[in-house]
mmCIF file of C-alpha atoms and ligand atoms in Angstrom:
data_model
loop_
_atom_site.group_PDB
_atom_site.id
_atom_site.type_symbol
_atom_site.label_atom_id
_atom_site.label_comp_id
_atom_site.label_asym_id
_atom_site.label_seq_id
_atom_site.Cartn_x
_atom_site.Cartn_y
_atom_site.Cartn_z
ATOM 1 C CA MET A 113 65.506 -88.152 -151.484
ATOM 2 C CA SER A 114 65.830 -86.290 -148.704
ATOM 3 C CA GLY A 115 62.257 -85.088 -149.715
ATOM 4 C CA SER A 116 61.374 -89.169 -148.774
ATOM 5 C CA THR A 117 63.013 -89.015 -145.043
ATOM 6 C CA PRO A 118 62.474 -85.788 -143.643
ATOM 7 C CA GLN A 119 63.003 -86.762 -140.256
ATOM 8 C CA LEU A 120 66.730 -87.328 -141.364
ATOM 9 C CA ALA A 121 69.486 -84.187 -139.226
ATOM 10 C CA GLY A 122 71.026 -83.389 -142.575
ATOM 11 C CA ARG A 123 73.409 -84.916 -145.473
ATOM 12 C CA ILE A 124 76.358 -87.471 -144.939
ATOM 13 C CA LEU A 125 79.252 -87.685 -147.982
ATOM 14 C CA SER A 126 82.541 -89.247 -146.819
ATOM 15 C CA GLY A 127 85.254 -90.476 -148.269
ATOM 16 C CA ILE A 128 87.776 -93.235 -148.191
ATOM 17 C CA GLN A 129 91.022 -93.487 -150.562
ATOM 18 C CA PRO A 130 91.771 -97.127 -151.847
ATOM 19 C CA THR A 131 95.069 -96.788 -151.565
ATOM 20 C CA GLY A 132 96.907 -99.566 -149.823
ATOM 21 C CA ASN A 133 95.335 -101.655 -146.615
ATOM 22 C CA LEU A 134 92.549 -100.223 -144.258
ATOM 23 C CA HIS A 135 93.653 -100.005 -141.106
ATOM 24 C CA LEU A 136 92.800 -99.362 -137.473
ATOM 25 C CA GLY A 137 92.890 -95.419 -138.018
ATOM 26 C CA ASN A 138 90.734 -95.718 -140.919
ATOM 27 C CA TYR A 139 87.726 -98.248 -138.834
ATOM 28 C CA LEU A 140 88.098 -95.628 -135.572
ATOM 29 C CA GLY A 141 88.384 -92.729 -136.949
ATOM 30 C CA ALA A 142 85.945 -93.107 -139.390
ATOM 31 C CA ILE A 143 84.088 -96.062 -140.845
ATOM 32 C CA ARG A 144 83.204 -97.234 -137.606
ATOM 33 C CA ASN A 145 81.255 -93.268 -136.783
ATOM 34 C CA TRP A 146 79.739 -93.422 -140.197
ATOM 35 C CA VAL A 147 78.273 -96.573 -138.851
ATOM 36 C CA ALA A 148 76.554 -95.183 -136.281
ATOM 37 C CA LEU A 149 75.757 -91.670 -137.981
ATOM 38 C CA GLN A 150 73.454 -93.979 -140.458
ATOM 39 C CA LYS A 151 70.662 -93.616 -138.527
ATOM 40 C CA SER A 152 69.920 -90.279 -138.616
ATOM 41 C CA PHE A 153 71.305 -88.673 -141.303
ATOM 42 C CA GLU A 154 71.100 -89.529 -145.432
ATOM 43 C CA CYS A 155 74.693 -91.170 -145.961
ATOM 44 C CA LEU A 156 76.742 -91.339 -149.085
ATOM 45 C CA PHE A 157 79.949 -93.052 -149.004
ATOM 46 C CA CYS A 158 82.482 -93.062 -151.573
ATOM 47 C CA VAL A 159 85.524 -94.763 -152.797
ATOM 48 C CA VAL A 160 87.740 -92.132 -153.879
ATOM 49 C CA ASP A 161 89.797 -92.821 -156.627
ATOM 50 C CA LEU A 162 90.514 -89.904 -158.803
ATOM 51 C CA HIS A 163 91.991 -88.722 -154.996
ATOM 52 C CA ALA A 164 93.951 -91.941 -154.738
ATOM 53 C CA ILE A 165 96.407 -91.212 -158.378
ATOM 54 C CA THR A 166 97.616 -87.869 -156.662
ATOM 55 C CA VAL A 167 100.536 -89.895 -155.944
ATOM 56 C CA TRP A 168 101.382 -93.258 -158.058
ATOM 57 C CA GLN A 169 99.148 -95.896 -157.827
ATOM 58 C CA GLU A 170 99.826 -99.178 -159.513
ATOM 59 C CA PRO A 171 96.733 -99.772 -161.645
ATOM 60 C CA LYS A 172 96.350 -103.786 -161.253
ATOM 61 C CA GLU A 173 96.224 -102.628 -156.923
ATOM 62 C CA LEU A 174 94.048 -99.567 -157.707
ATOM 63 C CA LEU A 175 91.323 -102.321 -158.800
ATOM 64 C CA ARG A 176 91.550 -104.402 -156.139
ATOM 65 C CA ALA A 177 92.141 -101.827 -153.176
ATOM 66 C CA THR A 178 88.922 -100.101 -154.721
ATOM 67 C CA ARG A 179 86.673 -103.244 -154.296
ATOM 68 C CA GLU A 180 88.175 -103.629 -150.984
ATOM 69 C CA VAL A 181 87.536 -100.200 -149.305
ATOM 70 C CA ALA A 182 84.337 -101.111 -150.621
ATOM 71 C CA ALA A 183 83.977 -104.414 -148.935
ATOM 72 C CA GLY A 184 85.461 -103.313 -145.832
ATOM 73 C CA MET A 185 82.529 -100.825 -145.271
ATOM 74 C CA ILE A 186 79.569 -102.979 -146.199
ATOM 75 C CA ALA A 187 81.326 -105.761 -143.963
ATOM 76 C CA SER A 188 81.967 -102.846 -141.031
ATOM 77 C CA GLY A 189 78.227 -102.620 -141.369
ATOM 78 C CA ILE A 190 77.796 -99.695 -143.785
ATOM 79 C CA ASP A 191 74.320 -100.463 -145.437
ATOM 80 C CA PRO A 192 74.526 -100.152 -148.784
ATOM 81 C CA VAL A 193 70.630 -100.236 -149.720
ATOM 82 C CA ALA A 194 70.101 -97.711 -146.994
ATOM 83 C CA ASN A 195 72.976 -95.412 -148.079
ATOM 84 C CA THR A 196 74.360 -94.530 -150.880
ATOM 85 C CA LEU A 197 77.877 -96.174 -151.783
ATOM 86 C CA PHE A 198 80.120 -95.739 -154.844
ATOM 87 C CA VAL A 199 83.081 -95.118 -156.382
ATOM 88 C CA GLN A 200 84.333 -91.397 -156.819
ATOM 89 C CA SER A 201 85.156 -92.130 -160.653
ATOM 90 C CA HIS A 202 81.574 -93.126 -161.870
ATOM 91 C CA VAL A 203 79.692 -89.583 -161.030
ATOM 92 C CA PRO A 204 81.880 -87.333 -163.903
ATOM 93 C CA ALA A 205 80.584 -84.419 -161.632
ATOM 94 C CA HIS A 206 83.124 -84.472 -159.443
ATOM 95 C CA ALA A 207 85.981 -83.669 -161.380
ATOM 96 C CA GLU A 208 83.357 -81.324 -162.992
ATOM 97 C CA LEU A 209 82.855 -79.080 -160.154
ATOM 98 C CA ALA A 210 86.172 -79.336 -158.895
ATOM 99 C CA TRP A 211 87.667 -77.897 -162.433
ATOM 100 C CA VAL A 212 84.836 -74.662 -160.970
ATOM 101 C CA PHE A 213 85.755 -74.799 -158.036
ATOM 102 C CA ASN A 214 89.897 -74.968 -158.987
ATOM 103 C CA CYS A 215 88.970 -71.554 -160.640
ATOM 104 C CA VAL A 216 87.492 -70.201 -157.030
ATOM 105 C CA ALA A 217 90.330 -70.897 -154.075
ATOM 106 C CA ARG A 218 92.936 -68.902 -154.100
ATOM 107 C CA LEU A 219 96.999 -70.824 -154.237
ATOM 108 C CA GLY A 220 97.657 -68.835 -150.914
ATOM 109 C CA TRP A 221 94.454 -71.423 -149.613
ATOM 110 C CA LEU A 222 95.942 -74.084 -150.689
ATOM 111 C CA ASN A 223 100.013 -73.388 -150.229
ATOM 112 C CA ARG A 224 98.919 -73.352 -146.473
ATOM 113 C CA MET A 225 97.567 -77.313 -146.486
ATOM 114 C CA THR A 226 99.834 -79.250 -144.334
ATOM 115 C CA GLN A 227 98.525 -82.182 -145.546
ATOM 116 C CA PHE A 228 100.346 -80.632 -148.868
ATOM 117 C CA LYS A 229 103.598 -80.396 -147.274
ATOM 118 C CA ASP A 230 103.488 -83.592 -145.821
ATOM 119 C CA LYS A 231 103.047 -85.754 -148.936
ATOM 120 C CA ALA A 232 104.897 -83.915 -151.311
ATOM 121 C CA GLY A 233 107.990 -83.961 -149.380
ATOM 122 C CA LYS A 234 111.207 -81.723 -149.080
ATOM 123 C CA ASP A 235 111.209 -82.304 -152.935
ATOM 124 C CA LYS A 236 107.565 -80.241 -153.589
ATOM 125 C CA GLU A 237 108.952 -79.384 -157.624
ATOM 126 C CA LYS A 238 108.183 -83.509 -158.001
ATOM 127 C CA ALA A 239 104.676 -83.585 -156.565
ATOM 128 C CA SER A 240 101.751 -84.050 -159.293
ATOM 129 C CA ALA A 241 99.895 -80.836 -160.159
ATOM 130 C CA GLY A 242 97.056 -83.050 -158.451
ATOM 131 C CA LEU A 243 97.957 -83.549 -154.852
ATOM 132 C CA TYR A 244 98.134 -79.868 -154.848
ATOM 133 C CA VAL A 245 95.097 -79.531 -156.281
ATOM 134 C CA TYR A 246 93.629 -81.836 -154.523
ATOM 135 C CA PRO A 247 91.368 -79.896 -151.843
ATOM 136 C CA ASN A 248 90.116 -78.534 -154.398
ATOM 137 C CA LEU A 249 88.489 -81.873 -155.024
ATOM 138 C CA MET A 250 87.668 -83.063 -152.456
ATOM 139 C CA ALA A 251 85.247 -79.823 -151.763
ATOM 140 C CA ALA A 252 83.714 -80.720 -154.619
ATOM 141 C CA ASP A 253 82.848 -84.165 -153.281
ATOM 142 C CA ILE A 254 80.833 -82.550 -150.564
ATOM 143 C CA LEU A 255 79.268 -79.925 -152.310
ATOM 144 C CA VAL A 256 78.144 -81.392 -155.470
ATOM 145 C CA TYR A 257 75.379 -83.234 -153.038
ATOM 146 C CA LYS A 258 75.482 -79.999 -150.453
ATOM 147 C CA ALA A 259 76.350 -82.485 -147.864
ATOM 148 C CA THR A 260 75.821 -80.719 -144.652
ATOM 149 C CA HIS A 261 78.035 -82.784 -142.887
ATOM 150 C CA VAL A 262 81.463 -84.539 -142.931
ATOM 151 C CA PRO A 263 82.855 -87.271 -140.667
ATOM 152 C CA VAL A 264 86.411 -87.643 -140.962
ATOM 153 C CA GLY A 265 89.838 -87.942 -138.766
ATOM 154 C CA GLU A 266 91.054 -85.102 -137.217
ATOM 155 C CA ASP A 267 93.466 -84.257 -139.968
ATOM 156 C CA GLN A 268 91.367 -83.633 -142.390
ATOM 157 C CA LYS A 269 90.115 -80.686 -140.548
ATOM 158 C CA GLN A 270 92.056 -78.123 -142.666
ATOM 159 C CA HIS A 271 90.703 -79.887 -145.523
ATOM 160 C CA LEU A 272 86.676 -79.250 -144.477
ATOM 161 C CA GLU A 273 87.795 -75.068 -143.663
ATOM 162 C CA LEU A 274 88.452 -74.844 -146.915
ATOM 163 C CA ALA A 275 85.903 -76.537 -148.219
ATOM 164 C CA ARG A 276 83.760 -74.082 -146.411
ATOM 165 C CA ASP A 277 86.089 -71.491 -147.508
ATOM 166 C CA ILE A 278 85.790 -72.354 -151.511
ATOM 167 C CA ALA A 279 81.571 -72.674 -150.481
ATOM 168 C CA ALA A 280 80.964 -69.098 -148.952
ATOM 169 C CA LYS A 281 83.397 -67.682 -151.757
ATOM 170 C CA PHE A 282 81.227 -69.276 -154.639
ATOM 171 C CA ASN A 283 78.242 -68.508 -153.047
ATOM 172 C CA ASN A 284 78.848 -64.605 -152.471
ATOM 173 C CA ASP A 285 81.323 -64.116 -155.949
ATOM 174 C CA TYR A 286 77.854 -65.762 -157.622
ATOM 175 C CA GLY A 287 75.654 -64.123 -155.805
ATOM 176 C CA VAL A 288 73.865 -67.028 -155.077
ATOM 177 C CA ASN A 289 72.904 -69.726 -152.005
ATOM 178 C CA VAL A 290 73.563 -72.562 -154.090
ATOM 179 C CA PHE A 291 76.263 -74.354 -151.337
ATOM 180 C CA PRO A 292 75.740 -75.059 -147.536
ATOM 181 C CA LEU A 293 78.564 -74.728 -145.117
ATOM 182 C CA PRO A 294 79.911 -78.402 -144.008
ATOM 183 C CA GLU A 295 80.372 -79.070 -140.777
ATOM 184 C CA PRO A 296 82.875 -81.753 -139.653
ATOM 185 C CA VAL A 297 81.781 -84.726 -137.545
ATOM 186 C CA ILE A 298 84.766 -85.412 -135.955
ATOM 187 C CA LYS A 299 84.503 -87.259 -132.798
ATOM 188 C CA GLY A 300 85.756 -90.255 -130.297
ATOM 189 C CA PRO A 301 89.022 -90.837 -129.003
ATOM 190 C CA GLY A 302 89.658 -92.667 -131.987
ATOM 191 C CA THR A 303 89.424 -89.309 -133.921
ATOM 192 C CA ARG A 304 93.934 -89.406 -134.048
ATOM 193 C CA VAL A 305 95.033 -93.002 -133.931
ATOM 194 C CA MET A 306 98.655 -93.311 -134.012
ATOM 195 C CA SER A 307 101.641 -95.437 -135.952
ATOM 196 C CA LEU A 308 102.836 -98.185 -133.627
ATOM 197 C CA ARG A 309 106.138 -97.948 -134.201
ATOM 198 C CA ASP A 310 106.367 -93.871 -133.661
ATOM 199 C CA GLY A 311 103.883 -91.841 -131.536
ATOM 200 C CA ALA A 312 104.147 -88.931 -133.701
ATOM 201 C CA LYS A 313 103.033 -90.228 -136.633
ATOM 202 C CA LYS A 314 99.897 -90.915 -137.446
ATOM 203 C CA MET A 315 98.605 -94.450 -138.438
ATOM 204 C CA SER A 316 98.811 -94.502 -142.135
ATOM 205 C CA LYS A 317 98.864 -96.601 -145.302
ATOM 206 C CA SER A 318 101.537 -95.199 -146.459
ATOM 207 C CA ASP A 319 104.124 -96.121 -143.487
ATOM 208 C CA PRO A 320 106.579 -98.770 -145.103
ATOM 209 C CA SER A 321 106.393 -100.346 -142.632
ATOM 210 C CA ASP A 322 103.496 -103.014 -141.759
ATOM 211 C CA PHE A 323 104.273 -102.751 -138.429
ATOM 212 C CA SER A 324 103.220 -99.748 -137.829
ATOM 213 C CA ARG A 325 99.278 -100.645 -138.454
ATOM 214 C CA ILE A 326 97.242 -103.147 -137.627
ATOM 215 C CA ASN A 327 95.173 -103.604 -140.372
ATOM 216 C CA MET A 328 91.607 -104.057 -141.642
ATOM 217 C CA THR A 329 92.614 -108.285 -142.710
ATOM 218 C CA ASP A 330 95.358 -108.725 -140.733
ATOM 219 C CA THR A 331 95.185 -111.958 -138.987
ATOM 220 C CA GLN A 332 94.778 -112.684 -135.230
ATOM 221 C CA ASP A 333 98.971 -113.501 -135.462
ATOM 222 C CA ASP A 334 98.960 -110.327 -137.485
ATOM 223 C CA ILE A 335 97.614 -108.325 -135.104
ATOM 224 C CA ALA A 336 99.324 -110.302 -131.776
ATOM 225 C CA GLY A 337 102.297 -109.888 -133.212
ATOM 226 C CA LYS A 338 101.984 -106.196 -134.425
ATOM 227 C CA VAL A 339 101.302 -105.329 -130.500
ATOM 228 C CA ARG A 340 103.728 -107.443 -128.865
ATOM 229 C CA LYS A 341 106.373 -105.585 -131.492
ATOM 230 C CA ALA A 342 104.430 -101.413 -130.428
ATOM 231 C CA THR A 343 106.855 -99.183 -129.348
ATOM 232 C CA THR A 344 106.304 -98.604 -125.504
ATOM 233 C CA ASP A 345 108.366 -96.890 -122.624
ATOM 234 C CA PRO A 346 110.340 -98.350 -119.593
ATOM 235 C CA GLY A 347 107.460 -97.650 -117.256
ATOM 236 C CA THR A 348 104.105 -99.112 -116.454
ATOM 237 C CA LEU A 349 100.683 -97.811 -117.538
ATOM 238 C CA PRO A 350 99.500 -94.500 -115.576
ATOM 239 C CA ASP A 351 96.953 -94.098 -112.950
ATOM 240 C CA SER A 352 95.354 -90.670 -114.590
ATOM 241 C CA PRO A 353 96.044 -88.718 -118.347
ATOM 242 C CA GLN A 354 98.307 -86.487 -116.966
ATOM 243 C CA GLY A 355 100.745 -89.984 -116.254
ATOM 244 C CA LEU A 356 100.557 -89.825 -120.234
ATOM 245 C CA GLU A 357 102.455 -86.270 -120.660
ATOM 246 C CA GLY A 358 104.797 -87.104 -122.524
ATOM 247 C CA ARG A 359 104.536 -90.337 -123.365
ATOM 248 C CA ALA A 360 102.961 -90.721 -126.629
ATOM 249 C CA GLU A 361 102.729 -94.132 -127.896
ATOM 250 C CA ALA A 362 102.066 -95.559 -123.916
ATOM 251 C CA ALA A 363 98.293 -92.519 -124.426
ATOM 252 C CA ASN A 364 98.313 -93.957 -128.063
ATOM 253 C CA LEU A 365 98.058 -97.715 -127.205
ATOM 254 C CA LEU A 366 95.253 -96.720 -124.427
ATOM 255 C CA ASN A 367 93.137 -94.318 -127.021
ATOM 256 C CA ILE A 368 92.802 -97.068 -129.346
ATOM 257 C CA TYR A 369 91.886 -99.509 -126.157
ATOM 258 C CA ALA A 370 89.328 -96.676 -125.089
ATOM 259 C CA ALA A 371 88.580 -95.937 -128.943
ATOM 260 C CA LEU A 372 88.068 -100.295 -129.540
ATOM 261 C CA THR A 373 85.906 -100.681 -126.669
ATOM 262 C CA ASP A 374 83.709 -97.225 -126.551
ATOM 263 C CA ARG A 375 84.966 -95.825 -123.271
ATOM 264 C CA THR A 376 86.638 -92.429 -122.314
ATOM 265 C CA LEU A 377 90.406 -92.370 -121.579
ATOM 266 C CA GLU A 378 89.840 -92.049 -117.850
ATOM 267 C CA GLN A 379 87.609 -95.259 -117.760
ATOM 268 C CA VAL A 380 90.278 -97.140 -119.102
ATOM 269 C CA ILE A 381 92.853 -95.417 -117.340
ATOM 270 C CA ALA A 382 91.175 -96.174 -114.070
ATOM 271 C CA GLU A 383 91.212 -100.326 -115.215
ATOM 272 C CA THR A 384 95.063 -100.704 -116.073
ATOM 273 C CA ALA A 385 96.349 -98.347 -113.969
ATOM 274 C CA GLY A 386 99.479 -100.252 -112.707
ATOM 275 C CA TRP A 387 99.552 -102.317 -115.177
ATOM 276 C CA GLN A 388 102.965 -103.727 -117.257
ATOM 277 C CA PHE A 389 102.864 -103.422 -120.673
ATOM 278 C CA SER A 390 102.852 -107.049 -121.372
ATOM 279 C CA GLN A 391 99.502 -107.713 -119.638
ATOM 280 C CA PHE A 392 98.088 -104.645 -121.247
ATOM 281 C CA LYS A 393 99.555 -105.851 -124.368
ATOM 282 C CA ALA A 394 97.698 -108.622 -123.995
ATOM 283 C CA LYS A 395 94.091 -107.612 -123.232
ATOM 284 C CA LEU A 396 94.586 -104.884 -126.493
ATOM 285 C CA THR A 397 95.190 -107.623 -128.192
ATOM 286 C CA GLU A 398 92.060 -110.387 -127.134
ATOM 287 C CA THR A 399 89.934 -106.800 -127.763
ATOM 288 C CA ALA A 400 91.300 -105.981 -130.721
ATOM 289 C CA VAL A 401 91.102 -109.223 -132.377
ATOM 290 C CA ALA A 402 87.471 -109.431 -130.917
ATOM 291 C CA VAL A 403 86.809 -106.492 -132.923
ATOM 292 C CA LEU A 404 88.289 -106.776 -136.108
ATOM 293 C CA GLY A 405 87.928 -110.320 -136.314
ATOM 294 C CA PRO A 406 84.040 -110.694 -137.468
ATOM 295 C CA ILE A 407 85.179 -108.064 -140.070
ATOM 296 C CA ASN A 408 87.406 -109.507 -141.350
ATOM 297 C CA ALA A 409 85.738 -112.771 -142.136
ATOM 298 C CA GLU A 410 82.886 -110.988 -143.972
ATOM 299 C CA MET A 411 85.418 -108.658 -146.128
ATOM 300 C CA GLN A 412 87.161 -111.832 -147.391
ATOM 301 C CA ARG A 413 83.353 -113.007 -147.780
ATOM 302 C CA LEU A 414 82.532 -110.200 -149.864
ATOM 303 C CA MET A 415 85.845 -110.388 -151.527
ATOM 304 C CA ALA A 416 85.091 -113.556 -152.959
ATOM 305 C CA ASP A 417 82.706 -112.595 -155.164
ATOM 306 C CA PRO A 418 84.243 -108.937 -156.900
ATOM 307 C CA ALA A 419 81.440 -108.905 -159.408
ATOM 308 C CA GLU A 420 78.276 -108.953 -156.354
ATOM 309 C CA ILE A 421 80.676 -105.536 -154.903
ATOM 310 C CA ASP A 422 80.495 -104.052 -158.734
ATOM 311 C CA ARG A 423 76.349 -104.339 -158.917
ATOM 312 C CA VAL A 424 76.565 -102.696 -155.761
ATOM 313 C CA LEU A 425 78.586 -100.207 -156.290
ATOM 314 C CA ALA A 426 77.009 -99.250 -159.786
ATOM 315 C CA ARG A 427 73.516 -99.435 -157.905
ATOM 316 C CA GLY A 428 75.715 -96.640 -155.665
ATOM 317 C CA SER A 429 77.224 -94.621 -158.769
ATOM 318 C CA GLU A 430 73.046 -93.992 -160.064
ATOM 319 C CA LYS A 431 71.611 -92.997 -156.738
ATOM 320 C CA ALA A 432 74.575 -90.560 -156.740
ATOM 321 C CA ASN A 433 74.215 -89.614 -159.944
ATOM 322 C CA ALA A 434 70.949 -88.327 -159.536
ATOM 323 C CA ILE A 435 71.948 -85.936 -157.225
ATOM 324 C CA ALA A 436 75.081 -84.707 -158.673
ATOM 325 C CA GLU A 437 74.154 -83.943 -161.608
ATOM 326 C CA THR A 438 71.231 -81.551 -160.931
ATOM 327 C CA VAL A 439 73.708 -79.369 -157.912
ATOM 328 C CA LEU A 440 76.505 -79.169 -160.671
ATOM 329 C CA ALA A 441 73.979 -77.935 -163.004
ATOM 330 C CA GLU A 442 72.736 -75.330 -160.311
ATOM 331 C CA ALA A 443 76.463 -74.666 -159.860
ATOM 332 C CA TYR A 444 77.175 -74.524 -164.116
ATOM 333 C CA ALA A 445 74.494 -71.887 -164.191
ATOM 334 C CA ALA A 446 75.379 -69.878 -161.583
ATOM 335 C CA VAL A 447 78.900 -69.432 -163.745
ATOM 336 C CA GLY A 448 77.276 -68.604 -166.400
ATOM 337 C CA PHE A 449 77.904 -71.611 -168.600
ATOM 338 C CA LEU A 450 75.085 -71.975 -171.573
ATOM 339 C CA PRO A 451 72.812 -74.720 -170.991
ATOM 340 C CA ARG A 452 73.129 -78.585 -171.607
ATOM 341 C CA LYS A 453 70.610 -79.944 -174.412
ATOM 342 C CA ARG A 454 69.676 -83.175 -173.148
HETATM 343 P P1 LIG B 1869 92.396 -92.100 -145.893
HETATM 344 O O1 LIG B 1869 92.893 -93.853 -145.343
HETATM 345 O O2 LIG B 1869 93.791 -91.089 -146.077
HETATM 346 O O3 LIG B 1869 91.828 -92.242 -146.874
HETATM 347 O O4 LIG B 1869 91.664 -91.796 -144.794
HETATM 348 C C1 LIG B 1869 90.239 -92.198 -144.575
HETATM 349 C C2 LIG B 1869 88.966 -91.710 -143.573
HETATM 350 O O5 LIG B 1869 90.189 -92.798 -141.926
HETATM 351 C C3 LIG B 1869 89.374 -89.743 -143.221
HETATM 352 O O6 LIG B 1869 88.372 -89.925 -142.603
HETATM 353 C C4 LIG B 1869 90.677 -89.826 -142.515
HETATM 354 O O7 LIG B 1869 90.417 -88.652 -141.653
HETATM 355 C C5 LIG B 1869 90.323 -91.379 -141.331
HETATM 356 N N1 LIG B 1869 91.989 -91.896 -141.164
HETATM 357 C C6 LIG B 1869 93.125 -92.071 -141.631
HETATM 358 N N2 LIG B 1869 93.876 -91.983 -140.943
HETATM 359 C C7 LIG B 1869 93.431 -91.877 -139.745
HETATM 360 C C8 LIG B 1869 94.408 -92.603 -138.394
HETATM 361 N N3 LIG B 1869 95.675 -92.525 -138.209
HETATM 362 N N4 LIG B 1869 93.430 -92.006 -137.425
HETATM 363 C C9 LIG B 1869 92.401 -91.161 -137.255
HETATM 364 N N5 LIG B 1869 91.268 -91.597 -138.700
HETATM 365 C C10 LIG B 1869 92.461 -91.753 -139.053
HETATM 366 N N1 LIG B 1870 90.617 -86.457 -147.824
HETATM 367 C C1 LIG B 1870 90.098 -87.670 -146.877
HETATM 368 C C2 LIG B 1870 91.042 -88.720 -146.897
HETATM 369 O O1 LIG B 1870 92.599 -88.995 -147.259
HETATM 370 C C3 LIG B 1870 89.194 -88.567 -147.965
HETATM 371 C C4 LIG B 1870 88.313 -87.667 -149.207
HETATM 372 C C5 LIG B 1870 88.535 -87.276 -149.941
HETATM 373 C C6 LIG B 1870 87.110 -87.062 -148.432
HETATM 374 N N2 LIG B 1870 87.328 -86.684 -150.221
HETATM 375 C C7 LIG B 1870 86.149 -86.603 -149.190
HETATM 376 C C8 LIG B 1870 86.659 -87.105 -146.729
HETATM 377 C C9 LIG B 1870 85.596 -85.720 -149.133
HETATM 378 C C10 LIG B 1870 85.728 -86.559 -146.887
HETATM 379 C C11 LIG B 1870 84.638 -86.529 -147.639
HETATM 380 O O2 LIG B 1870 91.281 -89.204 -145.515
#
């Protein structure tokens, strides 16, 4: 594949979990950047259903969300013909390489992962074993394609570092150079979108309050209502970034506005200095509706024909399997597994 496109800057892999609703954090922190990167990289985008079940998922809902995430990516401008868009469980090599990585990664490395601590909560004994080794599977997702670049939101940076550690240890232990060390690509003011209710928590699919996030499927009225109810403070909007110190909610709304309009925080502060929150919230609503409205409409159109989404994903998994099986065979050979006869 990369042989026919030598002008590309490298190979990208990224993934998104089919859990709950896609939200503005997924769009601004991930999907939107993927759309821009398609021009200069060979791209593989994956709906990571194996990751999703590290916490309980209602089977019917998982199935719906898997198609919806694919529809959300396509509606946002991911081109599934030029790129490879697929479902993780359709490419068995992810789980197979993850097992090898379970044996490469050290417990001490996994014990440092902050996402596990956040997701496992107070009672770690009750977390699934899958949740604990989740970063090893994520490393396999990336390395089974020898991806060189991984665009993600900031919350995934630590997992990316672990993937690099695993790649380096594998190469070193087996005296090979099978895996490149993947680079994170973390860009722009949307890399960390916070909850609309609490500026200290990230916007998340799993937040029990739907008012904490703007979903990609929200109607104009939903968006208006959520922005109106978003937590703010008694001040007016500041005239410099310093004026946002200790004002996490105001900073978050301004960051969202900057990301939606493709500007820097400084630029939007110059526009909104001295405004009341009511005026700013009206502007933010209008902007969010203008960006998300067309995507939402396209998602609904795609979701009306699930068989077509399934066909697109089947073509994607064929392309993905072709690469992944070759890399897995190379890794297995390095480990010393007896070659599989075909
Ligand atoms: P997830 O929803 O956890 O599957 O995340 C999918 C992608 O969206 C990853 O690249 C995350 O880094 C990104 N992402 C998730 N939540 C946020 C957020 N609140 N702000 C920015 N990026 C996010
Ligand atoms: N762990 C990522 C998240 O929760 C999703 C993910 C799984 C991923 N595998 C990946 C992201 C590989 C980038 C590359 O957001």
